[in-house]
Every structure is written in structure tokens, then in C-alpha cells.
PDB file of C-alpha atoms in Angstrom:
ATOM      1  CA  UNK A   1     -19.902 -55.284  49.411  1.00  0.00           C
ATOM      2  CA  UNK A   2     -18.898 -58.516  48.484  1.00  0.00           C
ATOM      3  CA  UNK A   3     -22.394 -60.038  47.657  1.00  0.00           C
ATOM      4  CA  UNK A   4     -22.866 -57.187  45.140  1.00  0.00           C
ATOM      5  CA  UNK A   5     -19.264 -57.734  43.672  1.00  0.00           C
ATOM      6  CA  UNK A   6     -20.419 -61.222  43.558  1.00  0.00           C
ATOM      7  CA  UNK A   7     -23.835 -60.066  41.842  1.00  0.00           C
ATOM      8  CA  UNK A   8     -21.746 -58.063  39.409  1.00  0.00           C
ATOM      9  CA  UNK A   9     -18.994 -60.265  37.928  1.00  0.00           C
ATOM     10  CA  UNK A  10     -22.191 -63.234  37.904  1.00  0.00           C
ATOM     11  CA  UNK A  11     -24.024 -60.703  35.566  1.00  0.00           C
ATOM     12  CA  UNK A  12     -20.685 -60.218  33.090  1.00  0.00           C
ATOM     13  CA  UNK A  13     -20.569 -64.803  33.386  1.00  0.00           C
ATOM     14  CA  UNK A  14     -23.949 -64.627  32.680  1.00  0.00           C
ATOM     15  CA  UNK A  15     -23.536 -62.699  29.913  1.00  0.00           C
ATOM     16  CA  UNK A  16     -20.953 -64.399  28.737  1.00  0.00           C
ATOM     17  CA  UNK A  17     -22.482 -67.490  28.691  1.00  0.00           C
ATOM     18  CA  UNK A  18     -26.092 -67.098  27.491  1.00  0.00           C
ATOM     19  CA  UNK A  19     -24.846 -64.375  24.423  1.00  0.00           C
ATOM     20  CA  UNK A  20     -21.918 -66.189  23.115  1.00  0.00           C
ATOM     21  CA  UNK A  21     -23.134 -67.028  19.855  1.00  0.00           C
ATOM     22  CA  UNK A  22     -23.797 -63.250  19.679  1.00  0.00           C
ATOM     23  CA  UNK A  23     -21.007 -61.637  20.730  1.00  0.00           C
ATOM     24  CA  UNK A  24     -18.711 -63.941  18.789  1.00  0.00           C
ATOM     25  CA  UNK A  25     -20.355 -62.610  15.923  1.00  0.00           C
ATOM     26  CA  UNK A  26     -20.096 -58.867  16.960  1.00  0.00           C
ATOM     27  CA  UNK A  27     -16.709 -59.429  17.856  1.00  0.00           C
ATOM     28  CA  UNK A  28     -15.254 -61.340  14.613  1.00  0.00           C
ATOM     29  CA  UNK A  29     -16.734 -58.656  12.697  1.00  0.00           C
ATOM     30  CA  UNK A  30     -15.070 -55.817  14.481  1.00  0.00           C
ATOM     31  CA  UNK A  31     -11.548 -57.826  14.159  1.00  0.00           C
ATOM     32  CA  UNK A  32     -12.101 -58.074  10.331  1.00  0.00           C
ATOM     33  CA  UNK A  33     -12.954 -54.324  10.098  1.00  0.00           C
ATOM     34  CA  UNK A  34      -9.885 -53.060  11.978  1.00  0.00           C
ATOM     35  CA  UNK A  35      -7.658 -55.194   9.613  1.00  0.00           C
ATOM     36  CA  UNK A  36      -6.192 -56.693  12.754  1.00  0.00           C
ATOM     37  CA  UNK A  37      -6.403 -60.122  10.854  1.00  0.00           C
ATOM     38  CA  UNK A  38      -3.859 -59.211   7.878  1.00  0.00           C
ATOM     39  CA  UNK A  39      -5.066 -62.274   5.567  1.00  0.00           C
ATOM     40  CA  UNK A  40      -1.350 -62.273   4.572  1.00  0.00           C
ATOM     41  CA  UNK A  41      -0.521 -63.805   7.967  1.00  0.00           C
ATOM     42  CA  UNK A  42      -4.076 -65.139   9.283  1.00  0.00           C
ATOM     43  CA  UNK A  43      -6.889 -66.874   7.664  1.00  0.00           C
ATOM     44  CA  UNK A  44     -10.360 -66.033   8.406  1.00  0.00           C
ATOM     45  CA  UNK A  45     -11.070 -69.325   9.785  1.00  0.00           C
ATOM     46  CA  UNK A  46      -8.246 -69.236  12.085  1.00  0.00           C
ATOM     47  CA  UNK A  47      -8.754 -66.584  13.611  1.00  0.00           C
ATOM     48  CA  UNK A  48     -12.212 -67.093  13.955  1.00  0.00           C
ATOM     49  CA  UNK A  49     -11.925 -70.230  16.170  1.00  0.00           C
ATOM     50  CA  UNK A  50      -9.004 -68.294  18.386  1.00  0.00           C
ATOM     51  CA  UNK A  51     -11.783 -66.042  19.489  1.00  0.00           C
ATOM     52  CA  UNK A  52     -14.312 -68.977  20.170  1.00  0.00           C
ATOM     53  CA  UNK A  53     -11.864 -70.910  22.407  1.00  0.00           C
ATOM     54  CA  UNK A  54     -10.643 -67.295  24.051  1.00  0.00           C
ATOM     55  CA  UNK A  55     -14.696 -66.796  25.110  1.00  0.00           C
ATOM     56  CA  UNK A  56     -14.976 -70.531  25.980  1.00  0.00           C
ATOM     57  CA  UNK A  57     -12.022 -69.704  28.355  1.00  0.00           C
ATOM     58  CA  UNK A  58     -13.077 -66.612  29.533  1.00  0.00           C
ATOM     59  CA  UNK A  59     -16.758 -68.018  30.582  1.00  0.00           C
ATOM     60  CA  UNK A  60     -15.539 -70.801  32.103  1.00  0.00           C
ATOM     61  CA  UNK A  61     -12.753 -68.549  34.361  1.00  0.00           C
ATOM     62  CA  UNK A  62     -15.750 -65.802  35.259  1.00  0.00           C
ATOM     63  CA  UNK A  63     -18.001 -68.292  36.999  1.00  0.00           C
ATOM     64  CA  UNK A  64     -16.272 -68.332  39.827  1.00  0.00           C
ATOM     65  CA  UNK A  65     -17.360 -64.337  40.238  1.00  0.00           C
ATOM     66  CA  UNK A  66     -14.233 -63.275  39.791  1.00  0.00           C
ATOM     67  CA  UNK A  67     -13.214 -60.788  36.931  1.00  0.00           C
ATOM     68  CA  UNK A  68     -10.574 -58.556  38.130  1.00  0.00           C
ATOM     69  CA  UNK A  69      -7.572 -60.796  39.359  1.00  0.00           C
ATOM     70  CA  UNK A  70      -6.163 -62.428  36.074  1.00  0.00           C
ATOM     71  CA  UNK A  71      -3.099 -64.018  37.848  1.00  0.00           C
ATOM     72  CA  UNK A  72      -5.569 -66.692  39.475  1.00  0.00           C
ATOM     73  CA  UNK A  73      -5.664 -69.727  39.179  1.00  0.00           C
ATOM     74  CA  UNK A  74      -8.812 -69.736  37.184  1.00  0.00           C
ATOM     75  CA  UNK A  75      -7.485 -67.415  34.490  1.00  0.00           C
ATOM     76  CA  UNK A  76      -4.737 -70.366  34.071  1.00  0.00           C
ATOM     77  CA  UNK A  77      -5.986 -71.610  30.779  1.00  0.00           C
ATOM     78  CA  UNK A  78      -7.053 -68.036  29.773  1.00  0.00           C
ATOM     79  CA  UNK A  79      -3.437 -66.855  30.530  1.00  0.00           C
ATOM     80  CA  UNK A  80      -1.837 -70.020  28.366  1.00  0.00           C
ATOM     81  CA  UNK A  81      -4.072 -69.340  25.695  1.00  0.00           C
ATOM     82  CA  UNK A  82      -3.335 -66.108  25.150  1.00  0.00           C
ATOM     83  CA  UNK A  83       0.527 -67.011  25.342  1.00  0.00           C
ATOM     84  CA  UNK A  84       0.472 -68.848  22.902  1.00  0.00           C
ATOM     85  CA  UNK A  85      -1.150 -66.490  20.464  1.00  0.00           C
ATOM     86  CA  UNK A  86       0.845 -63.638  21.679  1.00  0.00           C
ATOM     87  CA  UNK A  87       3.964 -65.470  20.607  1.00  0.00           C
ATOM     88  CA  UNK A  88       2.901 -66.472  17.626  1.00  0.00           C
ATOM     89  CA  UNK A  89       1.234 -63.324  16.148  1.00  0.00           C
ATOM     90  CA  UNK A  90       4.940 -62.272  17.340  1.00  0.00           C
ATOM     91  CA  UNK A  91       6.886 -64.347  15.118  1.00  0.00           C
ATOM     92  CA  UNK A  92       4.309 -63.662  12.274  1.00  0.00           C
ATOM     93  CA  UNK A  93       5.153 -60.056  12.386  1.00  0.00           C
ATOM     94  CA  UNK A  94       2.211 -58.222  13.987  1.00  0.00           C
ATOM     95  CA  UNK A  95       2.891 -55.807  15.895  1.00  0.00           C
ATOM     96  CA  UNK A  96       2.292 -55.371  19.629  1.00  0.00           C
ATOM     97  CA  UNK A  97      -0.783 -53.005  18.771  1.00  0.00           C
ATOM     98  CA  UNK A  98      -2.226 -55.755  16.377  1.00  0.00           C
ATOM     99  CA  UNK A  99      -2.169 -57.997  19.006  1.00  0.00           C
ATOM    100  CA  UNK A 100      -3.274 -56.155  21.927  1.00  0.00           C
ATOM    101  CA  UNK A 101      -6.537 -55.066  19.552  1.00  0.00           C
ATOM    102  CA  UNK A 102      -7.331 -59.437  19.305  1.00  0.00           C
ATOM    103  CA  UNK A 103      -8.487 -58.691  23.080  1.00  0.00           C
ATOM    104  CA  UNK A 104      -9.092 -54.704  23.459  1.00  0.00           C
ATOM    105  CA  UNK A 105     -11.911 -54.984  20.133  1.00  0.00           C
ATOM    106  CA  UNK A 106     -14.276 -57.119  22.556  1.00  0.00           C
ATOM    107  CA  UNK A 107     -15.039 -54.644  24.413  1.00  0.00           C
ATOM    108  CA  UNK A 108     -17.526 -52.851  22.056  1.00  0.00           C
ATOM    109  CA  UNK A 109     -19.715 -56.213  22.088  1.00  0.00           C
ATOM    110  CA  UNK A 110     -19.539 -56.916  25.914  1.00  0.00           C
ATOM    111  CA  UNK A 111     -20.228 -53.359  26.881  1.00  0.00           C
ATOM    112  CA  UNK A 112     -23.398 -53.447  23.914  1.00  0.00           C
ATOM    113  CA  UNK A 113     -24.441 -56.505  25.855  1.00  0.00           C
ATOM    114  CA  UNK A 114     -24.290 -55.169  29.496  1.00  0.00           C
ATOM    115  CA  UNK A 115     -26.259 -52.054  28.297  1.00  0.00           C
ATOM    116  CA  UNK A 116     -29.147 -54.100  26.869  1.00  0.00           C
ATOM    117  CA  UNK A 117     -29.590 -56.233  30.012  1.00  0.00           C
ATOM    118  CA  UNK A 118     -32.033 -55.150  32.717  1.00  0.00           C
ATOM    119  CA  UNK A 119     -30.835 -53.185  34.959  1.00  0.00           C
ATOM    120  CA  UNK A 120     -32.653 -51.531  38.025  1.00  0.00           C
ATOM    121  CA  UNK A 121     -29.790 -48.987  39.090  1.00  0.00           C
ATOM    122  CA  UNK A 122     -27.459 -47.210  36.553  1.00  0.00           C
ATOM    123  CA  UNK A 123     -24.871 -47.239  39.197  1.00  0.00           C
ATOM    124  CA  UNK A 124     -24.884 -51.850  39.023  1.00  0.00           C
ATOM    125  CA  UNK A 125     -24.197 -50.736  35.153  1.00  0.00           C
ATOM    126  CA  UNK A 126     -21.354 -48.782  35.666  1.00  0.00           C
ATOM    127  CA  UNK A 127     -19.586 -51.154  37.791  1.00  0.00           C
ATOM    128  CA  UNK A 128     -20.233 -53.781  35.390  1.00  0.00           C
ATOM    129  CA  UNK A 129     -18.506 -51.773  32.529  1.00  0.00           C
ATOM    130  CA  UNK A 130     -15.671 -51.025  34.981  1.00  0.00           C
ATOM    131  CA  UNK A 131     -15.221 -54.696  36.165  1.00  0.00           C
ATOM    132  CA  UNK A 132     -14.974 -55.475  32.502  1.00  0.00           C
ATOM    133  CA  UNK A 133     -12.986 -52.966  31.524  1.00  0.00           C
ATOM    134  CA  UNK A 134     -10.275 -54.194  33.903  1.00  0.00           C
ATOM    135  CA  UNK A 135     -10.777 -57.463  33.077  1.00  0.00           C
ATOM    136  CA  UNK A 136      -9.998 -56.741  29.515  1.00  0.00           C
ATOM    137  CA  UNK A 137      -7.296 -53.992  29.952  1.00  0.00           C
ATOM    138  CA  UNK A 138      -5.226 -56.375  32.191  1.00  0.00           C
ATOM    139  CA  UNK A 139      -5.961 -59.114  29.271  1.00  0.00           C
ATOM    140  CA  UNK A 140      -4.546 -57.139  26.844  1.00  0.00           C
ATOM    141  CA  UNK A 141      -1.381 -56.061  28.315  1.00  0.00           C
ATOM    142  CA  UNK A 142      -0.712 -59.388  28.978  1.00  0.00           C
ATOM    143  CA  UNK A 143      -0.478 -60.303  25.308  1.00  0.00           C
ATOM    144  CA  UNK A 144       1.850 -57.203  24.814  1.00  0.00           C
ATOM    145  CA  UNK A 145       3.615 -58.106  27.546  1.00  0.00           C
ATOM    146  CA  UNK A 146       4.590 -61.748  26.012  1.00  0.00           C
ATOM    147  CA  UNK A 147       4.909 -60.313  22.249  1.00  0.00           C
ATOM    148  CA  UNK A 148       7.576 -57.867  23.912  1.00  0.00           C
ATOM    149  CA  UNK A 149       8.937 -60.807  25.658  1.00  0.00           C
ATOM    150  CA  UNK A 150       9.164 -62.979  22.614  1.00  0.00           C
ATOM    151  CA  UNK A 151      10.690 -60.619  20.368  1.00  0.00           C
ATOM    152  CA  UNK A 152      13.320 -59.806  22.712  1.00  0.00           C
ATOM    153  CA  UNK A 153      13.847 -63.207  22.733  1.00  0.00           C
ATOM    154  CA  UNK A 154      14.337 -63.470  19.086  1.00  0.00           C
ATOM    155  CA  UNK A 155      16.661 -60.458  18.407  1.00  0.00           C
ATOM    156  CA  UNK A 156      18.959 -62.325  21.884  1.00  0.00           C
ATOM    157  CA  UNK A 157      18.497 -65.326  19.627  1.00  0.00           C
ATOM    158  CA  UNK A 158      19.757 -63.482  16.609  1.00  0.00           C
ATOM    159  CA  UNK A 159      22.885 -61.552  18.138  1.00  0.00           C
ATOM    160  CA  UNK A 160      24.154 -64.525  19.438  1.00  0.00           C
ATOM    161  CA  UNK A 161      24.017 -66.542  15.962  1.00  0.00           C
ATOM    162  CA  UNK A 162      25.658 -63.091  14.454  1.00  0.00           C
ATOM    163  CA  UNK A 163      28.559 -63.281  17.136  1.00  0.00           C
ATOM    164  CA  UNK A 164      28.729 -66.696  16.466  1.00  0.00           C
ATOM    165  CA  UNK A 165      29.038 -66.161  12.350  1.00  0.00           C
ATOM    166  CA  UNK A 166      31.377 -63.380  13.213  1.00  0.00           C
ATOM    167  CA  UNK A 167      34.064 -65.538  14.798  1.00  0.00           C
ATOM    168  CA  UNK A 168      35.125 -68.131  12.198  1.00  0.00           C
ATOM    169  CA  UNK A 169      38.004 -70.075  13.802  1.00  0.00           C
ATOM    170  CA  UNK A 170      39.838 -71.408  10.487  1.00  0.00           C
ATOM    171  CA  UNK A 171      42.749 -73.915  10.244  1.00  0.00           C
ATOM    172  CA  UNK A 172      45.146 -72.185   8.106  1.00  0.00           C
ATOM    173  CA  UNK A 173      48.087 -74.994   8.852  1.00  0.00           C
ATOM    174  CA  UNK A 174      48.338 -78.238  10.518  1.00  0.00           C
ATOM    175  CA  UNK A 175      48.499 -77.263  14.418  1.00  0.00           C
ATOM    176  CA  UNK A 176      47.855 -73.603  13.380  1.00  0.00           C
ATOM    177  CA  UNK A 177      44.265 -71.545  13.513  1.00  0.00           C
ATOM    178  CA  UNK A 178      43.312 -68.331  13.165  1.00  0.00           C
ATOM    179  CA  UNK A 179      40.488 -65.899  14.500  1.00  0.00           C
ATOM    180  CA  UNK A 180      39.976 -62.764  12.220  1.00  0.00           C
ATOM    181  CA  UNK A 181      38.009 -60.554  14.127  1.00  0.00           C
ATOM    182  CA  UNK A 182      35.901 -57.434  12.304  1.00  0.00           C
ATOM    183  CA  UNK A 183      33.636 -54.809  14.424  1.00  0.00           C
ATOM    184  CA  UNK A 184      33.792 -53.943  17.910  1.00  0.00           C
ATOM    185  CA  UNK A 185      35.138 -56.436  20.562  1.00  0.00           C
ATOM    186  CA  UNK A 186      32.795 -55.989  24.270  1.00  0.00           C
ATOM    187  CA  UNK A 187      32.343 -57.916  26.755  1.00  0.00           C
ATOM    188  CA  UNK A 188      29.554 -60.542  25.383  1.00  0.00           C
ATOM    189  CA  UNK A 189      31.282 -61.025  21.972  1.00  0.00           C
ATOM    190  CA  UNK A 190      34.992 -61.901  24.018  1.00  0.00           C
ATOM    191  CA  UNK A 191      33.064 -64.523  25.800  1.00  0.00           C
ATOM    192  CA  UNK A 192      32.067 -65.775  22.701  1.00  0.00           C
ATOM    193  CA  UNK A 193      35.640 -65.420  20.901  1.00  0.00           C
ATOM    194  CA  UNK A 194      36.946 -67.168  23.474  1.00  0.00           C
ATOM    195  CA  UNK A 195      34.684 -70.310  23.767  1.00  0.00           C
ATOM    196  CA  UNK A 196      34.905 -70.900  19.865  1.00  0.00           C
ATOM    197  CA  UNK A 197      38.553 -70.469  19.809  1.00  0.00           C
ATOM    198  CA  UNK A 198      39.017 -72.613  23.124  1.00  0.00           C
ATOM    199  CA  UNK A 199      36.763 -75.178  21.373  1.00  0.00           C
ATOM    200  CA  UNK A 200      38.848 -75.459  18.199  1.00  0.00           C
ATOM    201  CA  UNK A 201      42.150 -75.526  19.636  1.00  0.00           C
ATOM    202  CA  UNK A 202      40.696 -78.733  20.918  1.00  0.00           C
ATOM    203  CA  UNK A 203      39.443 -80.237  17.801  1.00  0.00           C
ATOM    204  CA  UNK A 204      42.306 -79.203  15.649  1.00  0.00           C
ATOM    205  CA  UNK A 205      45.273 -79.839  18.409  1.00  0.00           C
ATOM    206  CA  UNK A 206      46.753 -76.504  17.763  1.00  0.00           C
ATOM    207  CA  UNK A 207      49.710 -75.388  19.285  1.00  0.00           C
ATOM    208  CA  UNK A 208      49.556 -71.551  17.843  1.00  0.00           C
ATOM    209  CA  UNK A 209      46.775 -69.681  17.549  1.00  0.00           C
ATOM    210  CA  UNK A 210      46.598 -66.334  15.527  1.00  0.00           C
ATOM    211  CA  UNK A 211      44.441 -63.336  16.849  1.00  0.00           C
ATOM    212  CA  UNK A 212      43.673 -61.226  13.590  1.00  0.00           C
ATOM    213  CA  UNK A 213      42.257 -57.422  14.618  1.00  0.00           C
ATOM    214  CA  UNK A 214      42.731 -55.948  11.040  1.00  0.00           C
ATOM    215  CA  UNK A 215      39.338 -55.488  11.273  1.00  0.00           C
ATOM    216  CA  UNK A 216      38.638 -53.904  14.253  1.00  0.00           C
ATOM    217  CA  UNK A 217      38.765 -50.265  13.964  1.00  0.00           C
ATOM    218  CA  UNK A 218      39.863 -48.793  17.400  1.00  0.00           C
ATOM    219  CA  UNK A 219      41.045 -50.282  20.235  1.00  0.00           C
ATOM    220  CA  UNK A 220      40.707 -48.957  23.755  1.00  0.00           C
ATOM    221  CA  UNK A 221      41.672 -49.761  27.148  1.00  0.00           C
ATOM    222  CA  UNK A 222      38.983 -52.866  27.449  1.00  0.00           C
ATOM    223  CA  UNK A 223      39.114 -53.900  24.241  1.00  0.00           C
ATOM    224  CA  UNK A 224      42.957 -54.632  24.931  1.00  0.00           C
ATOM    225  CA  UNK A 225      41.943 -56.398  28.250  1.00  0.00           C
ATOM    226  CA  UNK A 226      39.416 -58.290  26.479  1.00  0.00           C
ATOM    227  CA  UNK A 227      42.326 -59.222  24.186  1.00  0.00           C
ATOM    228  CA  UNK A 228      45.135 -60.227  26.987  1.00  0.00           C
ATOM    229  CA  UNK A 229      42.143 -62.525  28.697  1.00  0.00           C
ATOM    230  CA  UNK A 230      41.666 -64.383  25.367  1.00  0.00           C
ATOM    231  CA  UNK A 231      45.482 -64.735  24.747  1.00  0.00           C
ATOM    232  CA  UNK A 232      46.014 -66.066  28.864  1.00  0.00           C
ATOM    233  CA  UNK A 233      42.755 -68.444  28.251  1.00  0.00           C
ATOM    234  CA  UNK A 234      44.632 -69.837  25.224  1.00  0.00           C
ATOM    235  CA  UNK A 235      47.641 -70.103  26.608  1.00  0.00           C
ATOM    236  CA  UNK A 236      45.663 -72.509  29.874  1.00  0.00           C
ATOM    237  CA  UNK A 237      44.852 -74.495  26.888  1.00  0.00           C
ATOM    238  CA  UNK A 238      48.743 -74.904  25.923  1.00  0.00           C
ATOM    239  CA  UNK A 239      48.765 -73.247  22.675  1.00  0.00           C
ATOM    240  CA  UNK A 240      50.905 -70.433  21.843  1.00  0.00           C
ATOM    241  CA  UNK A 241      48.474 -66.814  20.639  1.00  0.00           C
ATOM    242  CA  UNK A 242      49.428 -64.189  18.645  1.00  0.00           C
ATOM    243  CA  UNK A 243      47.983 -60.982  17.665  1.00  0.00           C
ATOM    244  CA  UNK A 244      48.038 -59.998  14.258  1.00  0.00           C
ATOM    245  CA  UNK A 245      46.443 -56.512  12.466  1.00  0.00           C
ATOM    246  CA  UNK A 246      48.862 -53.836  14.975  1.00  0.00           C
ATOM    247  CA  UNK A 247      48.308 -51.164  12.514  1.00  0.00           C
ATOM    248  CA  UNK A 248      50.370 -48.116  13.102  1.00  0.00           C
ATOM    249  CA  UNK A 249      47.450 -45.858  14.923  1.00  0.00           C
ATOM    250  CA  UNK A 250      46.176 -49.199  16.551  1.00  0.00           C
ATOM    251  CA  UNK A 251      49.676 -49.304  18.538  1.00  0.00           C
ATOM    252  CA  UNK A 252      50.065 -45.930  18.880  1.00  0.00           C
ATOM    253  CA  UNK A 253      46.304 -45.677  21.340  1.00  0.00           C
ATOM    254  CA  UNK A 254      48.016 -48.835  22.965  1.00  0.00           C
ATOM    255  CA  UNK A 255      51.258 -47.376  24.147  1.00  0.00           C
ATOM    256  CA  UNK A 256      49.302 -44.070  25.111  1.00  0.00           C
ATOM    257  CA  UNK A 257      46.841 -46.102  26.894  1.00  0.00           C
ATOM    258  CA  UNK A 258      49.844 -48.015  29.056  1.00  0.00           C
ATOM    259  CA  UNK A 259      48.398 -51.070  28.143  1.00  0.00           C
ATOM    260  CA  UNK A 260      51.009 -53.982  28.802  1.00  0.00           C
ATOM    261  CA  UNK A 261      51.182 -56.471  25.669  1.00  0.00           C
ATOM    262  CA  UNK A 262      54.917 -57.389  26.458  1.00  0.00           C
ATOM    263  CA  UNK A 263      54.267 -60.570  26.966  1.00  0.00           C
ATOM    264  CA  UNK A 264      51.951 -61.018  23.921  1.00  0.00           C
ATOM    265  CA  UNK A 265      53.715 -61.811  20.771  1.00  0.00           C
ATOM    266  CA  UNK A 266      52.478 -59.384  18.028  1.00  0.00           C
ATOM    267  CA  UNK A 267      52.516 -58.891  14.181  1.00  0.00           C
ATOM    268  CA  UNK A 268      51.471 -55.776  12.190  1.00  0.00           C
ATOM    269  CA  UNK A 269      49.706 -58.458   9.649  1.00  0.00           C
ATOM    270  CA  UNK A 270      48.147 -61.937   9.306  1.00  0.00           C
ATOM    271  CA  UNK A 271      50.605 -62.944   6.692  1.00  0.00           C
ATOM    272  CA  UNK A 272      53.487 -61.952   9.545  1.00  0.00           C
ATOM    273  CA  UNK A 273      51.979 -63.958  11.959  1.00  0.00           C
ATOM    274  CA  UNK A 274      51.676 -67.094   9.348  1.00  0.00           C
ATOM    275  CA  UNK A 275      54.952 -66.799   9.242  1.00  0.00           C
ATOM    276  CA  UNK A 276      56.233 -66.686  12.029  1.00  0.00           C
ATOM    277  CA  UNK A 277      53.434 -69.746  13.236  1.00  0.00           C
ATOM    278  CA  UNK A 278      55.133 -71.865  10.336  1.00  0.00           C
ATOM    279  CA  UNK A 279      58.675 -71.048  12.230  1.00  0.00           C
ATOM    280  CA  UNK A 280      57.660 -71.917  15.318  1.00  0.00           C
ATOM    281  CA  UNK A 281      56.517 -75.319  14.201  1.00  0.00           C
ATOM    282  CA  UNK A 282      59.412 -75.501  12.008  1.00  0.00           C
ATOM    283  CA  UNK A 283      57.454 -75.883   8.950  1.00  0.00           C
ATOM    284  CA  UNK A 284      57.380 -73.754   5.864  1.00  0.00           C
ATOM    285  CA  UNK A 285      54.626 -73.311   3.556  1.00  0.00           C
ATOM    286  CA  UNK A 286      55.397 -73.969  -0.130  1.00  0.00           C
ATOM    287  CA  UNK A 287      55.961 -70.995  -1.834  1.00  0.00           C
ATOM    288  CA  UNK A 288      56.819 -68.981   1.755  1.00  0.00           C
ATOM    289  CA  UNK A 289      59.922 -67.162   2.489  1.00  0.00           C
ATOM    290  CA  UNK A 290      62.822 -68.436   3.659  1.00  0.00           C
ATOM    291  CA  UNK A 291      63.346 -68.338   7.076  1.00  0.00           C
ATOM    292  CA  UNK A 292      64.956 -65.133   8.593  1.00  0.00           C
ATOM    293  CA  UNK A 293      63.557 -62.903   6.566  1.00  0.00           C
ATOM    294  CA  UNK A 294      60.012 -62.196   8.095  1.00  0.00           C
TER     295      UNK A 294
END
């Protein structure tokens, strides 16, 4: 069984190898007709010589008789090749489809091709056609694989630049900062809240910073535990926090949740929680109220 498989996948290198010229020629022209190439994103000529160096590959890796196991070592360069243009048709905007088709429209040619060669059982066909029809099925989810990989890499790329744009830590007084959060506050995002705050209390040398949720529309039992582990991380860092934005229904959910902010200082606005910042530092801002009457 072995010799034959042996005879098989050297019929598919052969093929490979002495037809080149004319399958590369089949094949472009079946890319170009199923629009795969988008001239938008993909010149002709480009494209062209990704399918010559994906054959070159592919002939080299099948004379060693072996077309089924694409994880080998021989498939290495196929594999790398095939990375690369998976992530970059990615980032270009095709879609998984699109990019699957590069290696599922060579199929036509190579099964034309293993029809026309000599052949003295059908059965030796058949298995050729099947050997290559793995080979090229396990080729092409390979590139969707990575283009799935690489996208979800991108939008994990994205949400954390959001989360990062969505926590401006700004220095509204000397020794004083501020965090106004808007949205929903989960797990990730506190992580994030409390690495940029952490980092500018030690830039700025602040000794109060001011927690702003006007902007976040419900609170619930961990989004007030997310809250009390930024305050106690703050407070390791010796600055005083403060929680500004207690709207009425916002502290109404807290008390009916039994969620313990007694020890958090809190003000039903940011302009409250200015104030009382200046006091603590025993400042006042020109223009502010006189102290005592926060």
C-alpha cells in the first residue's frame, strides 16, 4: 500500500513539475474570472507571481511523495507562504472566502491535468483526485484559519486603543486628576482604568484623584466592586480617590444592592468633587466658592 501511495503523490509532483507553465496559466485565469483579485486591492502582476512562488513551493514540498500531511516539515515554506498572504489579504479587506478561493480555484487545473495523463486503472485516477483534493482542502483552511486569526487580532488591537482613548486621566489642578468615565465599566476596561490612572498619579504627583461616573449609565453589584478596587489601588499609591457622578437612581441601585462605599468619599458631581479636592489641598481656584459652602 505504501509503494502505490508513493506511486500516487509522485504522479501529482510529477505533474506539478513538468505542467507548471500550464497550470499557472489555467490557474491565473480562473483567479481573474472569479474576481478574487479585486484590482482595488491587488494588481495583476502581484498576484500573478504569489501563485508562481505558491506552485514553486508546492512542487518542491510534493517530491518527497507526500501530499496529505501539511503540518510537515516539508510543507514549512508552503505553510509560511501562505501566512503571509493570508494576513495580508486580511488587512486589505478580503474576506475569508476571497482568500480561501487564492488556493481552492487550483483545483480545476490540477484535476484537468491528472485526467489527461495516462492512466491504466480509473481507480489510480481517483485516488489521485482524492490525494489532491486533501491536499488542497487542508491548504485552504489554513489560510482561513490565519485570516480569522489576524482579524481577531486586529479588532483585540482596536478595543484596547478604544479603552485606552476612553480613559483620559486629566490634571484639572496641581496635585489633582481626574478620570471621567462614559459606557460600561467590566472587568478588562477596570484593568485598564486602573493602570492609566496608577500611571498618572505618578507623573503628576497627585495626592487626590477624582473618579467621574456621570457617564456611566447603571451601576451594578461588579461595577461597584470594580470601582472600590480602583479607589483601594489608588489609595496603595498614597493619593486620596473620590467618586464623583452619584446621581440620585445611581445611589439608590447602590444602597439596594448593599454595596459598602462608606469608606469612599463621594460627590453627586465633578464640580463637587473639585471642590472639595481644592479644600483638601487647601487651595482655591480663582473664581471658586468660598470655603464651607460646597
Amino acid at each position: 500500500m505504501s509503494v502505490r501511495r508513493s506511486l500516487l503523490t509522485t504522479r501529482i509532483h510529477e505533474i506539478l513539475k513538468n505542467h507548471s507553465s500550464e497550470l499557472l496559466t489555467e490557474w491565473f485565469s480562473n483567479l481573474s474570472n472569479s474576481g478574487v483579485r479585486r484590482d482595488a486591492l491587488m494588481k495583476e502582476g502581484e498576484l500573478r507571481e504569489q501563485c508562481a512562488e505558491f506552485l514553486r513551493l508546492l512542487t518542491q514540498a510534493s517530491q518527497h511523495g507526500n501530499v496529505t500531511d501539511i503540518n510537515a516539515s516539508v510543507y514549512t515554506p508552503v505553510r509560511e507562504l501562505l501566512e503571509r498572504l493570508s494576513r495580508s489579504r486580511s488587512l486589505q479587506g478580503f474576506s475569508p472566502s476571497e482568500t480561501a478561493t487564492f488556493i481552492f480555484s487550483f483545483k480545476q487545473p490540477l484535476f484537468s491535468w491528472l485526467r489527461r495523463e495516462p492512466s491504466s486503472q480509473l481507480q489510480q485516477v481517483a485516488e489521485d483526485m482524492w490525494n489532491a483534493t486533501q491536499l488542497l482542502d487542508k491548504l485552504g483552511l489554513f489560510t482561513t484559519e490565519v485570516h480569522q486569526r489576524t482579524r481577531e487580532e486586529v479588532i483585540m488591537r482596536q478595543q484596547q486603543e478604544m479603552l485606552e482613548l476612553s480613559t483620559p486621566v486629566v490634571q484639572l489642578w496641581d496635585r489633582i486628576v481626574a478620570l471621567p468615565l462614559i459606557g460600561t465599566l467590566d472587568s478588562g476596561r477596570t484593568q485598564t482604568v486602573m493602570e492609566t490612572l496608577l500611571q498618572r498619579i505618578v507623573e503628576t504627583g497627585a495626592e487626590i484623584a477624582i473618579i467621574d461616573i456621570t457617564g456611566v449609565p447603571t451601576v451594578d453589584t461588579l461595577t461597584a466592586q470594580h470601582l472600590i478596587k480602583t479607589v483601594t489601588a489608588t489609595r496603595l499609591m498614597g493619593a486620596e480617590c473620590v467618586i464623583s457622578g452619584i446621581r440620585p437612581q445611581i445611589a439608590q441601585t447602590i444602597v439596594h444592592l448593599g454595596v459598602d462605599l462608606s469608606g469612599v468619599v463621594t460627590k453627586s458631581s465633578l464640580a463637587g468633587a473639585f471642590r472639595w479636592a481644592l479644600r483638601r489641598i487647601n487651595q482655591n481656584a480663582p473664581g471658586s466658592l468660598a470655603p464651607g459652602k460646597v
